[in-house]
Amino acid sequence: MLSMGAEPRRASEWTIHGERIIDDSRRTVLSVADVELPDGVRFEQYVLRVPAAAMVVVLDDRDRVLMMWRHRFIIDRWVWELPGGYLDPGEEPAACAAREVEEETGWRPGPMTRLLAFQPMVGTIDQPNVVYLARGAERTGLAPDVNEAERIGWIPLGEVQQHILNGEIVGAGSVAGLLAVLLARTAGQL
Amino acid sequence: MLSMGAEPRRASEWTIHGERIIDDSRRTVLSVADVELPDGVRFEQYVLRVPAAAMVVVLDDRDRVLMMWRHRFIIDRWVWELPGGYLDPGEEPAACAAREVEEETGWRPGPMTRLLAFQPMVGTIDQPNVVYLARGAERTGLAPDVNEAERIGWIPLGEVQQHILNGEIVGAGSVAGLLAVLLARTAGQL
């Protein structure tokens, strides 16, 4: 692994004796890392390496956000989520973000700016995520992907925080992206 | 799987023909789900079920946040993170959050309120996460866990957004929790 920063090796850094790939399939590399902690404890743990993803807060001129009402089988719940998805090989995050919005919702987003980046679960998974803000959108005439959403909705920005508190918005990217937009709006930067 | 909501089965809901457990170890149940989409496409995908986690934004009376500077081997980067960790069996999230802060930083957090809950990667993983806000903290005299942090810092709330933009704060819970606190502060609710 390449070091990304100038930071020299420190006392708290874990020693990774190896990482054994178990499965390298379409969208996931699953491996087991052989980890040794600074205090000498040694164990194996799963590591998931997944393609980067991008998603978009599409905001219209009435301060409503484009969202998808969908079922997530792993948690067996219906939730509101921002549109977005995995980058195709070689694809730029912003291009992916715009493409996914259009495929999933039937709306083509307007000009986009980058809101933030995050990692969903930094101790187990490597999946760079970028969240964009788009101003406005136009209908393409295409039907939304039936595999993704039960329905598409424009949710008033003023209701978003309540949905987060209610547990109707739970995805990390949706929560973080919407809080970033609410913060910008409240700070008078939008 | 039990249905959590009153929502009846809808056209977009995926059919799960089964979920086969591959490994049930200390902290992770790894399985493969046999998924059929509404359009008939069928595939297998990994599912990770991980213990719930809790973390805390500890804010002192000078508007500084208690954070840990640590190396994350999976992304090979040094980052600032909120203290927190996995719930022990039967443990309440708030109790876990307070315990983890104390173990990881050597500070005992003051009164806590719940900020938000999220799921890190709702299409692959089930791990309920709760983020709390604590007002104030006192030194316990215990040394922070050498396996967790290189150093403990009190980061001015006014610098947090820049660290998110710089990529020095990337963990989903840290990003979402700090944005929630910044929003509350900006809205005059803190």
CSV table of C-alpha atoms in Angstrom, one decimal:
chain,number,residue,atom,x,y,z
A,1,MET,CA,0.0,0.0,0.0
A,2,LEU,CA,1.3,3.5,-0.8
A,3,SER,CA,1.4,6.1,1.9
A,4,MET,CA,-0.9,9.0,1.0
A,5,GLY,CA,0.5,11.5,3.5
A,6,ALA,CA,3.8,12.9,4.7
A,7,GLU,CA,3.1,11.5,8.1
A,8,PRO,CA,5.9,9.2,9.2
A,9,ARG,CA,5.1,5.8,10.8
A,10,ARG,CA,3.8,6.3,14.3
A,11,ALA,CA,3.4,4.3,17.5
A,12,SER,CA,-0.3,3.8,17.0
A,13,GLU,CA,-0.1,2.5,13.4
A,14,TRP,CA,-1.2,-1.1,13.0
A,15,THR,CA,1.1,-3.6,11.4
A,16,ILE,CA,-0.6,-5.4,8.5
A,17,HIS,CA,1.2,-8.7,8.0
A,18,GLY,CA,-0.8,-9.5,4.8
A,19,GLU,CA,-4.1,-9.3,3.1
A,20,ARG,CA,-5.5,-12.5,1.5
A,21,ILE,CA,-8.1,-12.1,-1.2
A,22,ILE,CA,-11.1,-14.4,-0.7
A,23,ASP,CA,-13.2,-13.3,-3.6
A,24,ASP,CA,-12.8,-10.7,-6.4
A,25,SER,CA,-16.2,-10.4,-8.0
A,26,ARG,CA,-18.0,-7.8,-10.1
A,27,ARG,CA,-18.2,-5.1,-7.5
A,28,THR,CA,-16.5,-6.4,-4.4
A,29,VAL,CA,-13.0,-7.5,-3.4
A,30,LEU,CA,-13.4,-9.4,-0.2
A,31,SER,CA,-10.2,-10.1,1.7
A,32,VAL,CA,-8.9,-11.0,5.2
A,33,ALA,CA,-6.2,-8.8,6.7
A,34,ASP,CA,-3.8,-10.2,9.2
A,35,VAL,CA,-3.6,-7.3,11.7
A,36,GLU,CA,-1.2,-6.7,14.6
A,37,LEU,CA,-2.0,-3.9,17.1
A,38,PRO,CA,0.7,-1.8,18.8
A,39,ASP,CA,0.0,-3.7,22.1
A,40,GLY,CA,0.8,-7.0,20.3
A,41,VAL,CA,-2.7,-8.3,19.9
A,42,ARG,CA,-3.0,-10.0,16.6
A,43,PHE,CA,-6.2,-10.9,14.7
A,44,GLU,CA,-7.7,-11.4,11.3
A,45,GLN,CA,-10.5,-9.2,10.0
A,46,TYR,CA,-12.5,-8.8,6.9
A,47,VAL,CA,-11.8,-6.0,4.4
A,48,LEU,CA,-14.2,-5.0,1.7
A,49,ARG,CA,-12.9,-3.0,-1.3
A,50,VAL,CA,-15.8,-1.6,-3.3
A,51,PRO,CA,-16.0,0.8,-6.3
A,52,ALA,CA,-16.3,4.4,-5.5
A,53,ALA,CA,-19.8,5.9,-5.5
A,54,ALA,CA,-21.3,9.3,-6.1
A,55,MET,CA,-24.7,10.8,-5.2
A,56,VAL,CA,-26.5,14.1,-5.6
A,57,VAL,CA,-28.7,16.5,-3.6
A,58,VAL,CA,-30.8,17.9,-6.4
A,59,LEU,CA,-32.4,21.1,-5.1
A,60,ASP,CA,-35.2,22.9,-7.1
A,61,ASP,CA,-36.1,26.6,-6.9
A,62,ARG,CA,-38.7,25.8,-4.3
A,63,ASP,CA,-36.1,24.3,-1.9
A,64,ARG,CA,-37.2,20.8,-2.5
A,65,VAL,CA,-34.9,17.8,-2.7
A,66,LEU,CA,-35.2,15.0,-5.3
A,67,MET,CA,-35.4,11.7,-3.4
A,68,MET,CA,-36.2,8.0,-3.9
A,69,TRP,CA,-38.6,6.0,-1.7
A,70,ARG,CA,-37.2,2.5,-1.7
A,71,HIS,CA,-37.0,-0.7,0.2
A,72,ARG,CA,-33.6,-1.9,1.5
A,73,PHE,CA,-33.8,-5.6,2.1
A,74,ILE,CA,-30.7,-5.8,4.4
A,75,ILE,CA,-32.4,-3.7,7.0
A,76,ASP,CA,-35.9,-4.5,5.8
A,77,ARG,CA,-37.0,-0.9,5.8
A,78,TRP,CA,-38.5,1.7,3.5
A,79,VAL,CA,-36.4,4.8,3.4
A,80,TRP,CA,-35.9,8.0,1.4
A,81,GLU,CA,-32.5,8.2,-0.3
A,82,LEU,CA,-30.6,10.5,-2.6
A,83,PRO,CA,-30.1,9.2,-6.1
A,84,GLY,CA,-26.6,7.9,-6.8
A,85,GLY,CA,-24.5,4.8,-7.4
A,86,TYR,CA,-21.2,3.1,-8.3
A,87,LEU,CA,-18.7,4.7,-10.7
A,88,ASP,CA,-18.2,2.8,-13.9
A,89,PRO,CA,-14.6,1.9,-14.6
A,90,GLY,CA,-12.7,5.1,-15.6
A,91,GLU,CA,-15.7,7.3,-14.9
A,92,GLU,CA,-15.4,10.6,-13.1
A,93,PRO,CA,-17.5,11.0,-9.9
A,94,ALA,CA,-19.4,14.0,-11.2
A,95,ALA,CA,-20.3,12.2,-14.5
A,96,CYS,CA,-21.4,9.2,-12.5
A,97,ALA,CA,-23.5,11.3,-10.2
A,98,ALA,CA,-25.4,13.0,-13.1
A,99,ARG,CA,-25.9,9.7,-14.9
A,100,GLU,CA,-27.2,7.9,-11.9
A,101,VAL,CA,-29.7,10.7,-11.1
A,102,GLU,CA,-31.0,10.5,-14.6
A,103,GLU,CA,-31.2,6.7,-14.7
A,104,GLU,CA,-32.8,6.4,-11.3
A,105,THR,CA,-35.2,9.3,-11.3
A,106,GLY,CA,-35.9,10.4,-14.9
A,107,TRP,CA,-34.7,13.9,-14.0
A,108,ARG,CA,-31.5,15.4,-15.5
A,109,PRO,CA,-29.7,17.5,-12.9
A,110,GLY,CA,-28.5,21.0,-13.5
A,111,PRO,CA,-25.1,22.4,-12.7
A,112,MET,CA,-23.3,20.5,-9.9
A,113,THR,CA,-20.9,21.5,-7.2
A,114,ARG,CA,-19.0,19.1,-4.8
A,115,LEU,CA,-20.4,19.1,-1.3
A,116,LEU,CA,-18.3,16.6,0.5
A,117,ALA,CA,-16.5,13.2,0.4
A,118,PHE,CA,-16.7,10.4,3.0
A,119,GLN,CA,-15.9,6.8,3.7
A,120,PRO,CA,-18.9,4.8,4.9
A,121,MET,CA,-17.1,2.4,7.4
A,122,VAL,CA,-13.4,3.3,7.5
A,123,GLY,CA,-12.4,0.3,9.7
A,124,THR,CA,-13.8,-2.3,7.4
A,125,ILE,CA,-14.4,-0.9,3.9
A,126,ASP,CA,-12.7,1.2,1.3
A,127,GLN,CA,-15.3,2.9,-0.8
A,128,PRO,CA,-14.7,6.6,-1.6
A,129,ASN,CA,-18.0,8.5,-1.8
A,130,VAL,CA,-18.6,11.9,-3.1
A,131,VAL,CA,-21.8,13.9,-2.7
A,132,TYR,CA,-22.7,16.7,-5.0
A,133,LEU,CA,-25.3,19.5,-5.0
A,134,ALA,CA,-27.2,20.2,-8.2
A,135,ARG,CA,-29.4,23.3,-8.8
A,136,GLY,CA,-32.5,22.4,-10.7
A,137,ALA,CA,-33.4,19.5,-12.9
A,138,GLU,CA,-35.4,18.8,-16.1
A,139,ARG,CA,-37.6,15.8,-16.9
A,140,THR,CA,-36.0,13.5,-19.5
A,141,GLY,CA,-39.2,11.6,-20.3
A,142,LEU,CA,-37.5,8.3,-19.3
A,143,ALA,CA,-39.2,6.2,-16.6
A,144,PRO,CA,-37.2,5.7,-13.4
A,145,ASP,CA,-35.5,2.3,-12.9
A,146,VAL,CA,-38.1,-0.1,-11.4
A,147,ASN,CA,-35.3,-1.9,-9.6
A,148,GLU,CA,-34.3,1.2,-7.6
A,149,ALA,CA,-37.3,3.2,-6.4
A,150,GLU,CA,-41.0,2.6,-5.6
A,151,ARG,CA,-41.5,6.3,-6.2
A,152,ILE,CA,-39.6,9.5,-6.8
A,153,GLY,CA,-40.5,12.5,-4.6
A,154,TRP,CA,-39.5,16.1,-4.1
A,155,ILE,CA,-39.1,16.5,-0.4
A,156,PRO,CA,-39.2,20.0,1.1
A,157,LEU,CA,-35.8,20.8,2.6
A,158,GLY,CA,-37.6,22.0,5.8
A,159,GLU,CA,-38.8,18.4,6.4
A,160,VAL,CA,-35.6,16.6,5.8
A,161,GLN,CA,-34.3,16.9,9.4
A,162,GLN,CA,-37.5,15.4,10.7
A,163,HIS,CA,-37.1,12.4,8.3
A,164,ILE,CA,-33.6,11.9,9.6
A,165,LEU,CA,-34.8,11.9,13.2
A,166,ASN,CA,-37.7,9.6,12.3
A,167,GLY,CA,-35.4,7.1,10.7
A,168,GLU,CA,-36.9,7.5,7.3
A,169,ILE,CA,-33.6,8.8,6.0
A,170,VAL,CA,-30.8,6.6,7.2
A,171,GLY,CA,-28.1,6.1,4.5
A,172,ALA,CA,-24.8,7.8,5.4
A,173,GLY,CA,-24.5,9.7,2.2
A,174,SER,CA,-28.1,10.9,2.3
A,175,VAL,CA,-27.8,12.0,5.9
A,176,ALA,CA,-24.4,13.8,5.4
A,177,GLY,CA,-25.3,15.4,2.1
A,178,LEU,CA,-28.6,16.7,3.4
A,179,LEU,CA,-27.1,18.1,6.6
A,180,ALA,CA,-24.4,19.8,4.5
A,181,VAL,CA,-27.1,21.5,2.4
A,182,LEU,CA,-29.1,22.5,5.4
A,183,LEU,CA,-26.0,24.0,7.0
A,184,ALA,CA,-25.2,26.0,3.8
A,185,ARG,CA,-28.8,27.2,3.6
A,186,THR,CA,-28.9,28.1,7.3
A,187,ALA,CA,-25.6,29.9,7.0
A,188,GLY,CA,-27.0,31.9,4.1
A,189,GLN,CA,-24.5,30.3,1.6
A,190,LEU,CA,-27.2,28.9,-0.7
B,1,MET,CA,-36.9,-11.3,8.1
B,2,LEU,CA,-39.5,-9.4,10.0
B,3,SER,CA,-41.1,-6.4,8.4
B,4,MET,CA,-40.4,-3.2,10.4
B,5,GLY,CA,-43.1,-1.0,8.8
B,6,ALA,CA,-46.7,-1.0,7.8
B,7,GLU,CA,-45.8,-0.5,4.2
B,8,PRO,CA,-47.2,-3.4,2.1
B,9,ARG,CA,-45.1,-5.2,-0.4
B,10,ARG,CA,-44.5,-3.1,-3.5
B,11,ALA,CA,-43.5,-3.5,-7.1
B,12,SER,CA,-40.0,-2.3,-6.5
B,13,GLU,CA,-39.2,-4.6,-3.5
B,14,TRP,CA,-36.5,-7.1,-4.2
B,15,THR,CA,-37.2,-10.8,-3.7
B,16,ILE,CA,-34.6,-12.5,-1.5
B,17,HIS,CA,-34.6,-16.2,-2.2
B,18,GLY,CA,-32.2,-16.9,0.6
B,19,GLU,CA,-29.2,-15.7,2.6
B,20,ARG,CA,-26.4,-18.2,3.2
B,21,ILE,CA,-24.1,-17.6,6.1
B,22,ILE,CA,-20.4,-17.9,5.1
B,23,ASP,CA,-18.8,-16.9,8.4
B,24,ASP,CA,-20.2,-16.0,11.8
B,25,SER,CA,-17.2,-14.6,13.8
B,26,ARG,CA,-16.6,-12.4,16.7
B,27,ARG,CA,-17.9,-9.2,15.2
B,28,THR,CA,-19.1,-10.0,11.7
B,29,VAL,CA,-21.7,-12.2,10.1
B,30,LEU,CA,-20.8,-12.5,6.4
B,31,SER,CA,-23.4,-14.0,4.2
B,32,VAL,CA,-24.4,-14.2,0.5
B,33,ALA,CA,-27.9,-13.2,-0.5
B,34,ASP,CA,-29.6,-14.6,-3.5
B,35,VAL,CA,-31.4,-11.6,-4.9
B,36,GLU,CA,-34.0,-11.2,-7.6
B,37,LEU,CA,-34.8,-7.8,-8.9
B,38,PRO,CA,-38.3,-6.7,-10.0
B,39,ASP,CA,-37.2,-6.9,-13.7
B,40,GLY,CA,-36.2,-10.5,-13.2
B,41,VAL,CA,-32.4,-10.1,-13.0
B,42,ARG,CA,-31.0,-12.5,-10.4
B,43,PHE,CA,-27.6,-12.3,-8.7
B,44,GLU,CA,-25.7,-13.1,-5.5
B,45,GLN,CA,-24.3,-10.4,-3.3
B,46,TYR,CA,-22.4,-10.1,0.0
B,47,VAL,CA,-24.2,-9.0,3.1
B,48,LEU,CA,-22.3,-8.0,6.2
B,49,ARG,CA,-24.1,-7.9,9.6
B,50,VAL,CA,-22.1,-6.1,12.2
B,51,PRO,CA,-22.8,-5.0,15.8
B,52,ALA,CA,-24.3,-1.6,16.3
B,53,ALA,CA,-22.0,1.3,17.0
B,54,ALA,CA,-22.2,4.6,18.8
B,55,MET,CA,-20.0,7.7,18.8
B,56,VAL,CA,-19.9,11.1,20.4
B,57,VAL,CA,-19.4,14.7,19.5
B,58,VAL,CA,-17.9,16.0,22.8
B,59,LEU,CA,-18.1,19.8,22.8
B,60,ASP,CA,-16.4,21.9,25.5
B,61,ASP,CA,-17.4,25.3,26.6
B,62,ARG,CA,-14.9,26.9,24.1
B,63,ASP,CA,-16.7,25.2,21.2
B,64,ARG,CA,-14.0,22.7,20.6
B,65,VAL,CA,-14.6,19.0,19.7
B,66,LEU,CA,-12.8,16.0,21.2
B,67,MET,CA,-11.2,14.0,18.3
B,68,MET,CA,-8.7,11.3,17.7
B,69,TRP,CA,-5.9,11.5,15.1
B,70,ARG,CA,-5.4,7.9,13.9
B,71,HIS,CA,-4.2,5.9,11.0
B,72,ARG,CA,-6.7,3.8,9.1
B,73,PHE,CA,-4.9,1.0,7.3
B,74,ILE,CA,-7.6,0.1,4.8
B,75,ILE,CA,-7.4,3.5,3.2
B,76,ASP,CA,-3.8,4.1,4.4
B,77,ARG,CA,-4.6,7.6,5.6
B,78,TRP,CA,-4.3,9.6,8.8
B,79,VAL,CA,-7.6,11.1,9.8
B,80,TRP,CA,-9.4,12.9,12.6
B,81,GLU,CA,-12.3,10.8,14.0
B,82,LEU,CA,-14.9,11.1,16.8
B,83,PRO,CA,-14.4,8.6,19.6
B,84,GLY,CA,-16.9,5.6,19.5
B,85,GLY,CA,-17.1,1.9,18.9
B,86,TYR,CA,-19.1,-1.3,18.9
B,87,LEU,CA,-21.9,-1.9,21.4
B,88,ASP,CA,-21.1,-4.8,23.8
B,89,PRO,CA,-23.8,-7.5,23.9
B,90,GLY,CA,-26.9,-6.1,25.7
B,91,GLU,CA,-25.3,-2.6,26.0
B,92,GLU,CA,-27.4,0.5,25.4
B,93,PRO,CA,-26.0,2.8,22.7
B,94,ALA,CA,-25.6,5.8,25.1
B,95,ALA,CA,-23.7,3.7,27.6
B,96,CYS,CA,-21.5,2.3,24.9
B,97,ALA,CA,-20.8,5.8,23.6
B,98,ALA,CA,-19.8,7.2,27.0
B,99,ARG,CA,-17.6,4.1,27.7
B,100,GLU,CA,-15.9,4.3,24.3
B,101,VAL,CA,-15.1,8.0,24.7
B,102,GLU,CA,-13.5,7.3,28.1
B,103,GLU,CA,-11.5,4.3,27.0
B,104,GLU,CA,-10.3,5.9,23.8
B,105,THR,CA,-9.5,9.4,24.9
B,106,GLY,CA,-9.1,9.5,28.7
B,107,TRP,CA,-12.0,12.0,29.0
B,108,ARG,CA,-15.3,11.2,30.6
B,109,PRO,CA,-18.1,13.0,28.7
B,110,GLY,CA,-20.8,15.1,30.3
B,111,PRO,CA,-24.6,14.8,29.7
B,112,MET,CA,-25.4,13.4,26.3
B,113,THR,CA,-28.2,13.9,23.9
B,114,ARG,CA,-29.0,11.9,20.7
B,115,LEU,CA,-28.0,13.7,17.5
B,116,LEU,CA,-28.9,11.2,14.8
B,117,ALA,CA,-28.8,7.6,13.6
B,118,PHE,CA,-27.6,6.3,10.3
B,119,GLN,CA,-26.6,3.1,8.4
B,120,PRO,CA,-23.1,3.3,6.8
B,121,MET,CA,-23.8,1.4,3.6
B,122,VAL,CA,-27.4,0.4,3.4
B,123,GLY,CA,-27.1,-1.8,0.3
B,124,THR,CA,-24.4,-4.1,1.7
B,125,ILE,CA,-24.2,-3.8,5.5
B,126,ASP,CA,-26.5,-3.7,8.5
B,127,GLN,CA,-24.9,-1.7,11.2
B,128,PRO,CA,-27.1,0.7,13.2
B,129,ASN,CA,-25.1,3.7,14.2
B,130,VAL,CA,-26.1,6.4,16.7
B,131,VAL,CA,-24.2,9.7,17.2
B,132,TYR,CA,-24.5,11.6,20.4
B,133,LEU,CA,-23.7,15.2,21.5
B,134,ALA,CA,-22.0,15.6,24.9
B,135,ARG,CA,-21.5,18.9,26.7
B,136,GLY,CA,-18.2,19.0,28.5
B,137,ALA,CA,-15.8,16.3,29.7
B,138,GLU,CA,-13.5,15.7,32.6
B,139,ARG,CA,-10.1,14.0,32.6
B,140,THR,CA,-10.1,10.5,34.1
B,141,GLY,CA,-6.4,10.2,34.5
B,142,LEU,CA,-6.4,7.1,32.3
B,143,ALA,CA,-4.1,7.0,29.3
B,144,PRO,CA,-5.9,6.7,25.9
B,145,ASP,CA,-5.8,3.4,24.2
B,146,VAL,CA,-2.6,3.1,22.2
B,147,ASN,CA,-4.3,0.9,19.6
B,148,GLU,CA,-6.8,3.6,18.7
B,149,ALA,CA,-5.2,7.0,18.5
B,150,GLU,CA,-1.9,8.6,17.9
B,151,ARG,CA,-3.0,11.6,19.7
B,152,ILE,CA,-6.2,13.2,21.2
B,153,GLY,CA,-7.1,16.7,20.2
B,154,TRP,CA,-9.7,19.4,20.8
B,155,ILE,CA,-10.5,20.7,17.4
B,156,PRO,CA,-12.2,24.2,17.1
B,157,LEU,CA,-15.7,23.7,15.7
B,158,GLY,CA,-15.0,26.5,13.3
B,159,GLU,CA,-12.2,24.4,11.7
B,160,VAL,CA,-14.2,21.2,11.3
B,161,GLN,CA,-15.8,22.0,7.9
B,162,GLN,CA,-12.4,22.7,6.4
B,163,HIS,CA,-11.1,19.3,7.7
B,164,ILE,CA,-14.0,17.6,6.0
B,165,LEU,CA,-13.3,19.5,2.7
B,166,ASN,CA,-9.5,18.6,3.1
B,167,GLY,CA,-10.3,14.9,3.5
B,168,GLU,CA,-8.8,14.9,7.0
B,169,ILE,CA,-12.3,14.0,8.4
B,170,VAL,CA,-13.8,11.2,6.3
B,171,GLY,CA,-15.6,8.7,8.5
B,172,ALA,CA,-19.4,8.8,7.8
B,173,GLY,CA,-20.3,9.1,11.5
B,174,SER,CA,-17.7,11.8,12.1
B,175,VAL,CA,-18.8,13.8,9.0
B,176,ALA,CA,-22.6,13.5,9.7
B,177,GLY,CA,-22.3,14.1,13.5
B,178,LEU,CA,-20.1,17.2,13.0
B,179,LEU,CA,-22.4,18.6,10.3
B,180,ALA,CA,-25.4,18.1,12.6
B,181,VAL,CA,-23.6,20.0,15.4
B,182,LEU,CA,-22.5,22.8,13.0
B,183,LEU,CA,-26.1,23.1,11.8
B,184,ALA,CA,-27.5,23.3,15.3
B,185,ARG,CA,-24.9,25.9,16.2
B,186,THR,CA,-25.6,27.9,13.1
B,187,ALA,CA,-29.3,27.7,13.7
B,188,GLY,CA,-28.8,29.0,17.2
B,189,GLN,CA,-30.0,25.8,18.8
B,190,LEU,CA,-26.8,25.1,20.8
